[in-house]
mmCIF file of C-alpha atoms and ligand atoms in Angstrom:
data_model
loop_
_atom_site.group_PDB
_atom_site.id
_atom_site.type_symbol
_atom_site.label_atom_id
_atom_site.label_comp_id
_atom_site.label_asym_id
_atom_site.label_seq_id
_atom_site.Cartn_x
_atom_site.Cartn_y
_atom_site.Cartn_z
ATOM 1 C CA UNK A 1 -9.294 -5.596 27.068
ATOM 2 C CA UNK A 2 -8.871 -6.927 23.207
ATOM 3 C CA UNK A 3 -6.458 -5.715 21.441
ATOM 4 C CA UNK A 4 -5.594 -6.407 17.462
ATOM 5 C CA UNK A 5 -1.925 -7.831 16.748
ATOM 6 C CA UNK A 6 -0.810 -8.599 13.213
ATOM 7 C CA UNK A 7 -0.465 -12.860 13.376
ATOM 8 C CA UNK A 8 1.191 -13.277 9.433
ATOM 9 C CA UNK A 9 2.189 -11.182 6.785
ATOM 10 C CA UNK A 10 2.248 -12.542 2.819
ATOM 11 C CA UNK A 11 2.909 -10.581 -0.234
ATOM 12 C CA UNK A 12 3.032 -12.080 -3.868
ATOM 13 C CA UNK A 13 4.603 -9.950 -7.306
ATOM 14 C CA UNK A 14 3.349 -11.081 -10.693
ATOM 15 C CA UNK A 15 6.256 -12.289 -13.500
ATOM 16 C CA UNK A 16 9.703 -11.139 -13.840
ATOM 17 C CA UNK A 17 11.067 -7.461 -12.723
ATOM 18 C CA UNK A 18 10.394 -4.660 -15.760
ATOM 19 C CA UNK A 19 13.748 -2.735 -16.137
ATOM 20 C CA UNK A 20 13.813 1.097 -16.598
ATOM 21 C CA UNK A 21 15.970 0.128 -19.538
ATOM 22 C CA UNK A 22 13.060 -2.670 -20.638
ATOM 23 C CA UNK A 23 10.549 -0.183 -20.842
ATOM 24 C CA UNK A 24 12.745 2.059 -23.337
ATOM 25 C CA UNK A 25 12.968 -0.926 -25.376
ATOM 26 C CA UNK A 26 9.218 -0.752 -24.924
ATOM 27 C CA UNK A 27 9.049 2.796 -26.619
ATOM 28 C CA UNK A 28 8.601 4.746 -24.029
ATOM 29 C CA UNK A 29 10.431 7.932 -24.074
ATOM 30 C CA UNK A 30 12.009 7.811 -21.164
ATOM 31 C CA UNK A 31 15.513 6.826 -19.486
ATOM 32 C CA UNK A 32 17.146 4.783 -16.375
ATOM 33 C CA UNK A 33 18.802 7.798 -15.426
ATOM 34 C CA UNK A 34 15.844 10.017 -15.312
ATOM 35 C CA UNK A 35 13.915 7.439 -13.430
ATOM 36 C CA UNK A 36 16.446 6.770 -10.749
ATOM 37 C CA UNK A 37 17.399 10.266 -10.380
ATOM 38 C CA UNK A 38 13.643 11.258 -9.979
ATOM 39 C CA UNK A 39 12.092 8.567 -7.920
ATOM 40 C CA UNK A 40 14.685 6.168 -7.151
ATOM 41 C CA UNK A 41 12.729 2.868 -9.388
ATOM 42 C CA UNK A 42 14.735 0.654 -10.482
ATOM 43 C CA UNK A 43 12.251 -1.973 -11.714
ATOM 44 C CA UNK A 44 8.878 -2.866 -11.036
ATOM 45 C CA UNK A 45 6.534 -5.798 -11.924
ATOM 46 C CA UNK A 46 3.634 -6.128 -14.230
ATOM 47 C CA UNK A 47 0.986 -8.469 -14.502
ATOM 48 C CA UNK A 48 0.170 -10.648 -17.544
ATOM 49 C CA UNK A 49 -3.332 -9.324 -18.872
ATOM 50 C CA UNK A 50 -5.314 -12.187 -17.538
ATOM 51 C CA UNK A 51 -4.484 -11.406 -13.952
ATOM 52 C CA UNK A 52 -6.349 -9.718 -11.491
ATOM 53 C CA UNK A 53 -5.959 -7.959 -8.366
ATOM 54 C CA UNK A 54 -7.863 -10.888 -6.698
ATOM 55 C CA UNK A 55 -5.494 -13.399 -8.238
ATOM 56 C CA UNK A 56 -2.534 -11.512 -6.779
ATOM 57 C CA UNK A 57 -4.611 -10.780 -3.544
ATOM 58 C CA UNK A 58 -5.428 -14.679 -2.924
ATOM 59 C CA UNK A 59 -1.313 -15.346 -3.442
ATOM 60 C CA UNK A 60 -0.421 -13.150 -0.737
ATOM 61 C CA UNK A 61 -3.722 -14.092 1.669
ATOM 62 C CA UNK A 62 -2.522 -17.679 1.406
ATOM 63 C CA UNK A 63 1.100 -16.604 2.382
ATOM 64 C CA UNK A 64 -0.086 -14.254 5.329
ATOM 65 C CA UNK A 65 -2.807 -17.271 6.074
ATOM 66 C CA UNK A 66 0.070 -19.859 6.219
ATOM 67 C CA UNK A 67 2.088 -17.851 7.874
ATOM 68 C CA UNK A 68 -0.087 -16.844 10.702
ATOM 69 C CA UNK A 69 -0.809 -21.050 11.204
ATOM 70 C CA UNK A 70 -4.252 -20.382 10.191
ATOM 71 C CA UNK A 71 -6.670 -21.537 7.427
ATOM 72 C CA UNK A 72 -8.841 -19.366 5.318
ATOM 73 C CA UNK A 73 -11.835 -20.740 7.066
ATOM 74 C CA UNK A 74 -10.583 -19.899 10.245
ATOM 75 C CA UNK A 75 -10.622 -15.788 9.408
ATOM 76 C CA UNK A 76 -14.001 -14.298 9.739
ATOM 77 C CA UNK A 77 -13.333 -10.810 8.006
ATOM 78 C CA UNK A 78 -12.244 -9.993 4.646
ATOM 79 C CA UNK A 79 -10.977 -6.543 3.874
ATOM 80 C CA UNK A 80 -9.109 -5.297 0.504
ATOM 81 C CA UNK A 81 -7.956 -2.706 -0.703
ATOM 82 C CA UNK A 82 -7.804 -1.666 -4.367
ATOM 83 C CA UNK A 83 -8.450 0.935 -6.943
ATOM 84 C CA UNK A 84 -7.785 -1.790 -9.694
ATOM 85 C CA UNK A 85 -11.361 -4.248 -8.497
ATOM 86 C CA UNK A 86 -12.165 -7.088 -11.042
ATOM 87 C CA UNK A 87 -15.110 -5.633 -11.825
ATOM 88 C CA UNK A 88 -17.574 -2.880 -10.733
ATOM 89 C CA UNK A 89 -19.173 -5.863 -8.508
ATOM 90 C CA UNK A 90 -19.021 -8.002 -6.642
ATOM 91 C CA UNK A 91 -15.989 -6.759 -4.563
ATOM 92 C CA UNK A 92 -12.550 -7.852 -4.661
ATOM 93 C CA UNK A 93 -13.186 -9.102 -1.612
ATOM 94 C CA UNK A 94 -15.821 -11.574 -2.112
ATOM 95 C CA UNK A 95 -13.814 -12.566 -5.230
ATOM 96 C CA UNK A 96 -10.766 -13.530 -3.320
ATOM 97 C CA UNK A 97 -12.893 -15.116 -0.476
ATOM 98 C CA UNK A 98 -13.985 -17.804 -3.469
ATOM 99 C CA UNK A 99 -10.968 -18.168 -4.454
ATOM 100 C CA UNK A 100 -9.243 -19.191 -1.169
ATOM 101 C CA UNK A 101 -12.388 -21.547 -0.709
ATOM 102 C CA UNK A 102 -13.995 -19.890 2.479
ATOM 103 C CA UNK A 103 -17.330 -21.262 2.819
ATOM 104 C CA UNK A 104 -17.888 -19.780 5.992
ATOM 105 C CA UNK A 105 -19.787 -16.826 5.468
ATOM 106 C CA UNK A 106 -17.347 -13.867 6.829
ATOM 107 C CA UNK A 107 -18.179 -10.791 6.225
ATOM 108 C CA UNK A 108 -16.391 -9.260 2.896
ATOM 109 C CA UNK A 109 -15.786 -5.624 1.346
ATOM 110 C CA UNK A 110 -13.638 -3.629 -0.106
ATOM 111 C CA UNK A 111 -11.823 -0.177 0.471
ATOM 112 C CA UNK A 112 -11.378 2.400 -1.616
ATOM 113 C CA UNK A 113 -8.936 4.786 -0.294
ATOM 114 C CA UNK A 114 -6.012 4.750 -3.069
ATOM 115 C CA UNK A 115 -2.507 4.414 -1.938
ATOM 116 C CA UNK A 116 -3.917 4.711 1.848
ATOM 117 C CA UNK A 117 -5.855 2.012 1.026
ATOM 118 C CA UNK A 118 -4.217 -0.419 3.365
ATOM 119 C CA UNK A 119 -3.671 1.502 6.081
ATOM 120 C CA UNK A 120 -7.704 2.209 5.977
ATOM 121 C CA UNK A 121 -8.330 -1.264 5.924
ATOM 122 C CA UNK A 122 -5.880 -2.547 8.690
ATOM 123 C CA UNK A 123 -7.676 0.721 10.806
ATOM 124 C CA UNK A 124 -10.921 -1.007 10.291
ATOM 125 C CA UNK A 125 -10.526 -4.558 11.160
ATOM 126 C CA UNK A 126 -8.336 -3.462 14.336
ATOM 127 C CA UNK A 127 -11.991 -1.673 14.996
ATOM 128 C CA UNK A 128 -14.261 -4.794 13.920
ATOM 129 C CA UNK A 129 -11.708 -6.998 16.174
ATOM 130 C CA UNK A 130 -11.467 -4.400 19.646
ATOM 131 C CA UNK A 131 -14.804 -4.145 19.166
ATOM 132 C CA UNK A 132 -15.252 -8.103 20.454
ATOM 133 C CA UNK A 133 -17.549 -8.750 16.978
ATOM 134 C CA UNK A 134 -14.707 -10.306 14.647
ATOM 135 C CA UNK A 135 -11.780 -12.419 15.928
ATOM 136 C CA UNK A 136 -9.461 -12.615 12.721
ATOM 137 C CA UNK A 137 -9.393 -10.306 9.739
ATOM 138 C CA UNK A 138 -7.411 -10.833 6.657
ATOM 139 C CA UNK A 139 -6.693 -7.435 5.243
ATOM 140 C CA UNK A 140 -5.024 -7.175 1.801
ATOM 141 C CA UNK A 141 -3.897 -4.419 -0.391
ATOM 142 C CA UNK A 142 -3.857 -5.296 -4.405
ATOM 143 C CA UNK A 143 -3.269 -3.509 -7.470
ATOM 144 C CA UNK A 144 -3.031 -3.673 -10.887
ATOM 145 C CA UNK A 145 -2.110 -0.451 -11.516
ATOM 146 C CA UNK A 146 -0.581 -1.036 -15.247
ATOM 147 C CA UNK A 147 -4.182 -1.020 -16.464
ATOM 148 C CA UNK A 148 -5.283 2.515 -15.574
ATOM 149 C CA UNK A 149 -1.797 3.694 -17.026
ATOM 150 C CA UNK A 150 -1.406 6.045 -20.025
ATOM 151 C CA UNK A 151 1.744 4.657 -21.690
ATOM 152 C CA UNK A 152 1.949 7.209 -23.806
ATOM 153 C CA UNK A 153 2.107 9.515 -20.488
ATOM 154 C CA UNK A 154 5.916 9.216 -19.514
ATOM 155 C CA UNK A 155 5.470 11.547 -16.760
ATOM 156 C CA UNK A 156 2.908 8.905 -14.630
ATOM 157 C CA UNK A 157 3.774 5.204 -16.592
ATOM 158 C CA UNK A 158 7.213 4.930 -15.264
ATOM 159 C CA UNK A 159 6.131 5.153 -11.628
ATOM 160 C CA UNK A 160 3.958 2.406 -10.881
ATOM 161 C CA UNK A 161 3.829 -1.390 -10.681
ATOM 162 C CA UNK A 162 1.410 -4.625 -9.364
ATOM 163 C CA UNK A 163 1.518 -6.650 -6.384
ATOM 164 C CA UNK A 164 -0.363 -7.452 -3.437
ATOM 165 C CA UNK A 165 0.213 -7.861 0.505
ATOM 166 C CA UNK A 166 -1.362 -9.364 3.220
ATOM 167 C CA UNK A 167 -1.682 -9.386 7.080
ATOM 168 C CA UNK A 168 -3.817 -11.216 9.376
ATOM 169 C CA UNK A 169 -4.854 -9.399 11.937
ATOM 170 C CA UNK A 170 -6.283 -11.478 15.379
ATOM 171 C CA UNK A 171 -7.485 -10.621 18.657
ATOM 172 C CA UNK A 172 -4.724 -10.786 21.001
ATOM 173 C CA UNK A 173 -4.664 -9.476 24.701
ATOM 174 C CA UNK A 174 -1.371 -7.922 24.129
ATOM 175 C CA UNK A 175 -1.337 -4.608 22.191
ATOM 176 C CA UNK A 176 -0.705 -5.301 18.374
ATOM 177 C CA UNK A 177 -1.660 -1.674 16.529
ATOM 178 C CA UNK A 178 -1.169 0.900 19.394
ATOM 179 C CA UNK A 179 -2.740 4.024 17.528
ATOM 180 C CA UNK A 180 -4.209 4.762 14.520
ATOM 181 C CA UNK A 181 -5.210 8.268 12.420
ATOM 182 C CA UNK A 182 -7.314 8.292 9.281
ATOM 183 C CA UNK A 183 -7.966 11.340 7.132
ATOM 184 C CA UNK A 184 -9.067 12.941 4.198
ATOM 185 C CA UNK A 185 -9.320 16.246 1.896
ATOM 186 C CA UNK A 186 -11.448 15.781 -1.221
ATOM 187 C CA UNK A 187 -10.767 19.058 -2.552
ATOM 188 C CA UNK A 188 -7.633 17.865 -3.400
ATOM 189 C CA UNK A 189 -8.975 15.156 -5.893
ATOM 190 C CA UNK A 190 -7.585 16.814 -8.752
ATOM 191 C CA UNK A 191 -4.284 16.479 -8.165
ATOM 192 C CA UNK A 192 -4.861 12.649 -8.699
ATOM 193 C CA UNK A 193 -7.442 10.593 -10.329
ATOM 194 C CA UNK A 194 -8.826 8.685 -12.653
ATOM 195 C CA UNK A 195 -11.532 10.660 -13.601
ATOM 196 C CA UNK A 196 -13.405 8.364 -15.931
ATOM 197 C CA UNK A 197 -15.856 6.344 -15.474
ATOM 198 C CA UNK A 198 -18.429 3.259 -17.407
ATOM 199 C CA UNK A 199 -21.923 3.736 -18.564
ATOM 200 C CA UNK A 200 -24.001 2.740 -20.585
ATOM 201 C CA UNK A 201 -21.969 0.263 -21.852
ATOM 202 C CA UNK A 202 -19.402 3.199 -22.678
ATOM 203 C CA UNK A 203 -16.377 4.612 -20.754
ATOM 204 C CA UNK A 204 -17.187 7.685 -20.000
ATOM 205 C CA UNK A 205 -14.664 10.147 -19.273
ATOM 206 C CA UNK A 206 -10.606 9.426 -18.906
ATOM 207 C CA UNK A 207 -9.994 5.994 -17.856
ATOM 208 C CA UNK A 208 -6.049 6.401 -17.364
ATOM 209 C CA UNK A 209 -4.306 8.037 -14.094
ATOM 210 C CA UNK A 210 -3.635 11.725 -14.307
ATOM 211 C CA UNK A 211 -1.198 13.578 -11.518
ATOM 212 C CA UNK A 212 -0.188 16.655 -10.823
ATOM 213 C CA UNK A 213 3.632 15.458 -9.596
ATOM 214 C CA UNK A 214 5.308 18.190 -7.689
ATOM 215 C CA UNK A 215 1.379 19.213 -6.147
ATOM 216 C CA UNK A 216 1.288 15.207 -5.047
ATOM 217 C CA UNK A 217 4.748 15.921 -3.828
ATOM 218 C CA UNK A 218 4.105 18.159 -1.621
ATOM 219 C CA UNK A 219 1.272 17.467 -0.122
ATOM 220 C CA UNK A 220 2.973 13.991 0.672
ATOM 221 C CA UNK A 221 5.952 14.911 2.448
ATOM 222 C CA UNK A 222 3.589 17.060 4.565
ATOM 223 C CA UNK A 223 0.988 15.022 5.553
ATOM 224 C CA UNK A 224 3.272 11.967 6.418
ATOM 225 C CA UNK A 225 5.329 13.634 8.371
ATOM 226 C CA UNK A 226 1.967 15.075 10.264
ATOM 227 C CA UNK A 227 -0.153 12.206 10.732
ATOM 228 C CA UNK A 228 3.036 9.922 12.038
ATOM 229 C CA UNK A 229 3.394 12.384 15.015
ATOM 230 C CA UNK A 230 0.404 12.173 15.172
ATOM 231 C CA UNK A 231 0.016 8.304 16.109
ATOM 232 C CA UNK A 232 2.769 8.947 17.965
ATOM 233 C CA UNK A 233 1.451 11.357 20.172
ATOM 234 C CA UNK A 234 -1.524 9.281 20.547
ATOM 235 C CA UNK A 235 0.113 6.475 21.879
ATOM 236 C CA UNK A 236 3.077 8.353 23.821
ATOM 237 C CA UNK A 237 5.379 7.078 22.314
ATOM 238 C CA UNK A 238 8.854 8.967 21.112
ATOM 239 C CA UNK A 239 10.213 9.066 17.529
ATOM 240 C CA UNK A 240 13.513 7.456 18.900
ATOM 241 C CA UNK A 241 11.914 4.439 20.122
ATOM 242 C CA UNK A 242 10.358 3.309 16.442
ATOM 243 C CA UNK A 243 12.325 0.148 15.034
ATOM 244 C CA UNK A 244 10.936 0.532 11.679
ATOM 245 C CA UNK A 245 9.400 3.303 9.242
ATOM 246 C CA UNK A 246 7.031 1.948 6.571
ATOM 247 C CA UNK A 247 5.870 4.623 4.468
ATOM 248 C CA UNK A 248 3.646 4.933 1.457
ATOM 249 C CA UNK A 249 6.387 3.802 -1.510
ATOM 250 C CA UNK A 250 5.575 6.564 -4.110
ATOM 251 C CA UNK A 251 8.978 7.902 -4.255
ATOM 252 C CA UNK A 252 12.234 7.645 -2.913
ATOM 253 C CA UNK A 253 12.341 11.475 -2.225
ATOM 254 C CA UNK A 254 9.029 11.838 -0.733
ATOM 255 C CA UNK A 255 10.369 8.694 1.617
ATOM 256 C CA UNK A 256 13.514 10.373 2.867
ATOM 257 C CA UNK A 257 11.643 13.798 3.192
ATOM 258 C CA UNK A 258 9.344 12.287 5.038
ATOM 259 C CA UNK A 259 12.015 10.053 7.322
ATOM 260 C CA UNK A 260 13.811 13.576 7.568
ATOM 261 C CA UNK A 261 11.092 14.945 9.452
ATOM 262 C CA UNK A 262 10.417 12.835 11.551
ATOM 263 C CA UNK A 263 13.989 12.535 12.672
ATOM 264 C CA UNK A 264 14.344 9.080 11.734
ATOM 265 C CA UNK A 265 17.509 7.963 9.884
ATOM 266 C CA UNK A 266 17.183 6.147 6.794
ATOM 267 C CA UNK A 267 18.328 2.494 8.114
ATOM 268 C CA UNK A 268 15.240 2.472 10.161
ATOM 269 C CA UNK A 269 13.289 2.607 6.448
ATOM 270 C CA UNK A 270 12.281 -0.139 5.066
ATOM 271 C CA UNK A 271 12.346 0.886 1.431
ATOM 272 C CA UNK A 272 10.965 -1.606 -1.688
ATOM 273 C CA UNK A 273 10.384 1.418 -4.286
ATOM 274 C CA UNK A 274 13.380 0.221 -5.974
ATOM 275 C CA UNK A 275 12.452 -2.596 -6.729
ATOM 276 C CA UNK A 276 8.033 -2.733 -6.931
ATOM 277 C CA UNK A 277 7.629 0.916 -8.044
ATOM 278 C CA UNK A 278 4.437 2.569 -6.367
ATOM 279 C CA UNK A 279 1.967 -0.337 -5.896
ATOM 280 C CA UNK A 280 -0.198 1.533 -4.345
ATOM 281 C CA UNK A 281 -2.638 0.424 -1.633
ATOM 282 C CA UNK A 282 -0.201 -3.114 -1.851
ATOM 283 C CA UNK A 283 3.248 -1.019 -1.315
ATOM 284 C CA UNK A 284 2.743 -1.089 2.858
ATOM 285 C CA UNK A 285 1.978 -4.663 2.992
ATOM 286 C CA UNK A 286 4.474 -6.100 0.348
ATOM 287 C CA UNK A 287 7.328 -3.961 2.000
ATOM 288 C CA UNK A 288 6.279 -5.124 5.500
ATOM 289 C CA UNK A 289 6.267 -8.794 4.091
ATOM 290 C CA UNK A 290 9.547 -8.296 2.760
ATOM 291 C CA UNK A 291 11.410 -6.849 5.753
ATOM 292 C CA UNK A 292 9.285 -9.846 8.019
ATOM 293 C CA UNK A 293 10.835 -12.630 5.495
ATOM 294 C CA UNK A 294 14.125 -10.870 5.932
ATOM 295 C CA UNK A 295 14.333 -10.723 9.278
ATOM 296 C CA UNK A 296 14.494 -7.237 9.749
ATOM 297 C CA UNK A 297 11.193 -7.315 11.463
ATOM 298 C CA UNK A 298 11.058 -9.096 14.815
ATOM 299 C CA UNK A 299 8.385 -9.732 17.144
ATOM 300 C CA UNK A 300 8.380 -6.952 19.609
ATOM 301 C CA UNK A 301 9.581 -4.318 17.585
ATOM 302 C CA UNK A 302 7.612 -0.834 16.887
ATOM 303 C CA UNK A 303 6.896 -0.191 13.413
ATOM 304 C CA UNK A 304 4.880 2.661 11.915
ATOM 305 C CA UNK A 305 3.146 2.209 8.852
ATOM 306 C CA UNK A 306 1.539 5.580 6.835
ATOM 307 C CA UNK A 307 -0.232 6.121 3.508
ATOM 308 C CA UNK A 308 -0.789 8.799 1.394
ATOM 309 C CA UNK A 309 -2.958 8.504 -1.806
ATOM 310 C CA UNK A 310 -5.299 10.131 -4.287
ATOM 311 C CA UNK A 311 -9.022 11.355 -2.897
ATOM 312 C CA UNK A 312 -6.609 12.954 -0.606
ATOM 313 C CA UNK A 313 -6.292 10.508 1.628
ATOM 314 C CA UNK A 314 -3.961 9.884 4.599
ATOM 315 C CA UNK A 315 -3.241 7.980 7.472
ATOM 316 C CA UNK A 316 -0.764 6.142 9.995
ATOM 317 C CA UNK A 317 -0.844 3.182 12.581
ATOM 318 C CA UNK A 318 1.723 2.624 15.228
ATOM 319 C CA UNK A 319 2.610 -0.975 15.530
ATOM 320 C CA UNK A 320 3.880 -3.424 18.215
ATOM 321 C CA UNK A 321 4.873 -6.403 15.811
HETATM 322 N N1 ACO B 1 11.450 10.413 -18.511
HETATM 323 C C1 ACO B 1 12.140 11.478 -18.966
HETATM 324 N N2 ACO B 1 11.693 12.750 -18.837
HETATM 325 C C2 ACO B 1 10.510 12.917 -18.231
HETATM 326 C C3 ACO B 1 9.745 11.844 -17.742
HETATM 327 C C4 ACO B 1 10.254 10.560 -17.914
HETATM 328 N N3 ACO B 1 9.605 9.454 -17.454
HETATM 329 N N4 ACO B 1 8.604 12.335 -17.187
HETATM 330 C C5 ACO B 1 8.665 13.668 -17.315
HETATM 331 N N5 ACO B 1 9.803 14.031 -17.944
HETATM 332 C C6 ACO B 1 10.271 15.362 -18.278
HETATM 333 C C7 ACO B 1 9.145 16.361 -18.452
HETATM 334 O O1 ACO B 1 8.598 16.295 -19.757
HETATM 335 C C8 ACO B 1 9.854 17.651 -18.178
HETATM 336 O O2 ACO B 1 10.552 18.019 -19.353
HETATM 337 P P1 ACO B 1 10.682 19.591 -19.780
HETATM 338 O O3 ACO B 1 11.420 20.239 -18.654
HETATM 339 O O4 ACO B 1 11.437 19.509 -21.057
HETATM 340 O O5 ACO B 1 9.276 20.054 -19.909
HETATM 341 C C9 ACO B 1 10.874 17.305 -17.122
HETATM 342 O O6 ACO B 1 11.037 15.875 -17.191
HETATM 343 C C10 ACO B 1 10.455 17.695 -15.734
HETATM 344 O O7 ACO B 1 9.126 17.234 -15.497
HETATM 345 P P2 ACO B 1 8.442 17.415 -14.103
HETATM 346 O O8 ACO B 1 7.101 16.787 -14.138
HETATM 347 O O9 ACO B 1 8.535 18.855 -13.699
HETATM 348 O O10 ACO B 1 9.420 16.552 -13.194
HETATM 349 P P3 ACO B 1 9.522 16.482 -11.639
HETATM 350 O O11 ACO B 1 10.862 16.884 -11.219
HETATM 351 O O12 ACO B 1 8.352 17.098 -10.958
HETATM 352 O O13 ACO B 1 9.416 14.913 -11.403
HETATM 353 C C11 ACO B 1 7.855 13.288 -10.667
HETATM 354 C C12 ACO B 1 8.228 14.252 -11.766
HETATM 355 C C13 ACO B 1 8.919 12.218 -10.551
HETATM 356 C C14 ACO B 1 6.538 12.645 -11.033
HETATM 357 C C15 ACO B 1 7.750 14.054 -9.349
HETATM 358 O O14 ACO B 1 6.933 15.188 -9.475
HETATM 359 C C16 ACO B 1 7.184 13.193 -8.267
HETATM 360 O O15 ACO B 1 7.770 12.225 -7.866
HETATM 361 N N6 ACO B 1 6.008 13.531 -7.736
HETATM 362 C C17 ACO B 1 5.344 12.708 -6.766
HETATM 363 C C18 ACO B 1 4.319 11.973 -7.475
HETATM 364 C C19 ACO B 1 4.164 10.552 -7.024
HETATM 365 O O16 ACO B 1 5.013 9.945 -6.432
HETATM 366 N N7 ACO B 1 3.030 10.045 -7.356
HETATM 367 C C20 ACO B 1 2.701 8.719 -7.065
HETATM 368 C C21 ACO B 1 1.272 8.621 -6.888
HETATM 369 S S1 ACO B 1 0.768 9.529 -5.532
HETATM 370 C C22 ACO B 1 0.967 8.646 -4.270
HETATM 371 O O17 ACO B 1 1.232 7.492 -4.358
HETATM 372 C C23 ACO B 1 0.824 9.374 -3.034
#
């Protein structure tokens, strides 16, 4: 039997952390207080306008790379996640494979399920790799959210940041991801998008986020604490038995809802929202990198990881680090 088992984990954060109190100075009419109370951000970091998701995204690959023991020529699938791409096309993907110098020819694409994002792509390579075709898959999440920000929108500009993480995932035959769960409700879409789009050499549309907050709210306290039990079940494995809880980092509420329900107390969350704000489809890896580095994580230890994210999307996978 092959299984998939996570081999290295990288993350990387562009420039210095952006205070609640900086971006008051910045004009925005907002305040620590509120922002804390709210969603629990402290700071969060923003990239310089000249970088892109696949600069952040090759940081973190060569991190994850490194750590794994690997080289970039030694992976043979590319996944990453984003909702912030360079461009239109070519992918992300095939972007950051130039940039980390693979000449090999592994196969390359993105993912495009928001804030899910990463948990879509780790779902898929752990399918490429079982499946005997692929034998190492490098699958990053990277944003650059403060571009599709209104900053005149105080109600969505305070809540996100950029970053990137990265894990490489290998064929192993010890169990690595136990049990995964993928869904999706596009009715929802209104509750979060970026509706616009380019054509014709025009944007067409409403380029910048727009959320419905308490509707996002509660649909993401309910669907994480669903689809968890659900990998759970899956696998048979109890609640009480996880080591670590790494959800989606939207919100600190929606995070200790979510723990709540699933009966898991909060010093078995890893938690980064305080300091990266929602980075979206990078918030899973860059926490996971985090509590790795930390030494929180430890080989052996159960973790589940779940998304939640505009389209809707949602999803979990049960770990064995
Ligand atoms: N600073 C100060 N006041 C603000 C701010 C701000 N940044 N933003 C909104 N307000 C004001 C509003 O204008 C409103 O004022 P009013 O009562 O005078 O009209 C008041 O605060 C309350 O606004 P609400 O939008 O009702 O505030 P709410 O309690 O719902 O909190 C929040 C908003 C934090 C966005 C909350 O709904 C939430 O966290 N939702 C989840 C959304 C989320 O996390 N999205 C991330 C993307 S989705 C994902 O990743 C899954």
């Amino acid at each position: 039997m092959i299984y998939a088992r996570i081999a290295g984990t990288g993350s990387f954060l562009p420039g210095e952390p952006v205070s609640n109190d900086d971006l008051v100075a910045r004009g925005i009419d907002t305040s620590d207080e509120w922002i804390v109370e709210r969603t629990g951000i402290r700071t969060r970091h923003l990239a310089a306008s000249d970088v892109t998701s696949s600069d952040l995204a090759c940081e973190a690959s060569r991190r994850a790379i490194a750590a794994a023991g690997l080289q970039p020529e030694d992976i043979d699938l590319v996944i990453v996640a984003t909702s912030t791409p360079d461009c239109i096309f070519p992918s992300t993907a095939t972007l950051l494979q130039a940039k980390l110098g693979m000449r090999n020819g592994a196969a390359a694409f993105d993912v495009q399920a928001v804030c899910t994002g990463f948990v879509y792509g780790l779902t898929i390579a752990e399918k490429f790799i079982r499946s005997g075709s692929h034998k190492r898959a490098l699958v990053v999440g990277a944003e650059v959210f403060s571009r599709i920000l209104d900053w005149s929108d105080r109600g969505t500009c305070v809540l996100f940041g950029d970053g990137a993480g990265a894990v490489v995932l290998e064929a192993s035959d010890v169990p690595g991801i136990l049990a995964t769960a993928l869904h999706a409700d596009g009715s929802h879409h209104p509750i979060l998008c970026v509706p616009g789009a380019v054509a014709s050499g025009q944007v067409i549309g409403d380029p910048f986020l727009r959320m419905d907050g308490q509707a996002v709210f509660k649909f993401a306290v309910k669907v994480l604490g669903e689809v968890a039990h659900e990998v759970l079940a899956d696998a048979r494995v109890e609640s009480e038995t996880v080591d670590w809880l790494i959800p989606h980092q939207a919100n600190i509420r929606i995070i200790q809802a979510t723990a709540k329900r699933l009966g898991v107390p909060m010093d078995k969350v890893i938690a980064t929202v305080d300091r990266h704000g929602n980075t979206s489809a990078a918030s899973i890896p860059l926490a996971l990198d985090l509590a790795v580095r930390d030494g929180r994580i430890r080989t052996g230890q159960r973790i589940i990881v779940e998304g939640v994210g505009g389209g809707f999307t949602w999803g979990a996978a049960l770990l064995q680090f």
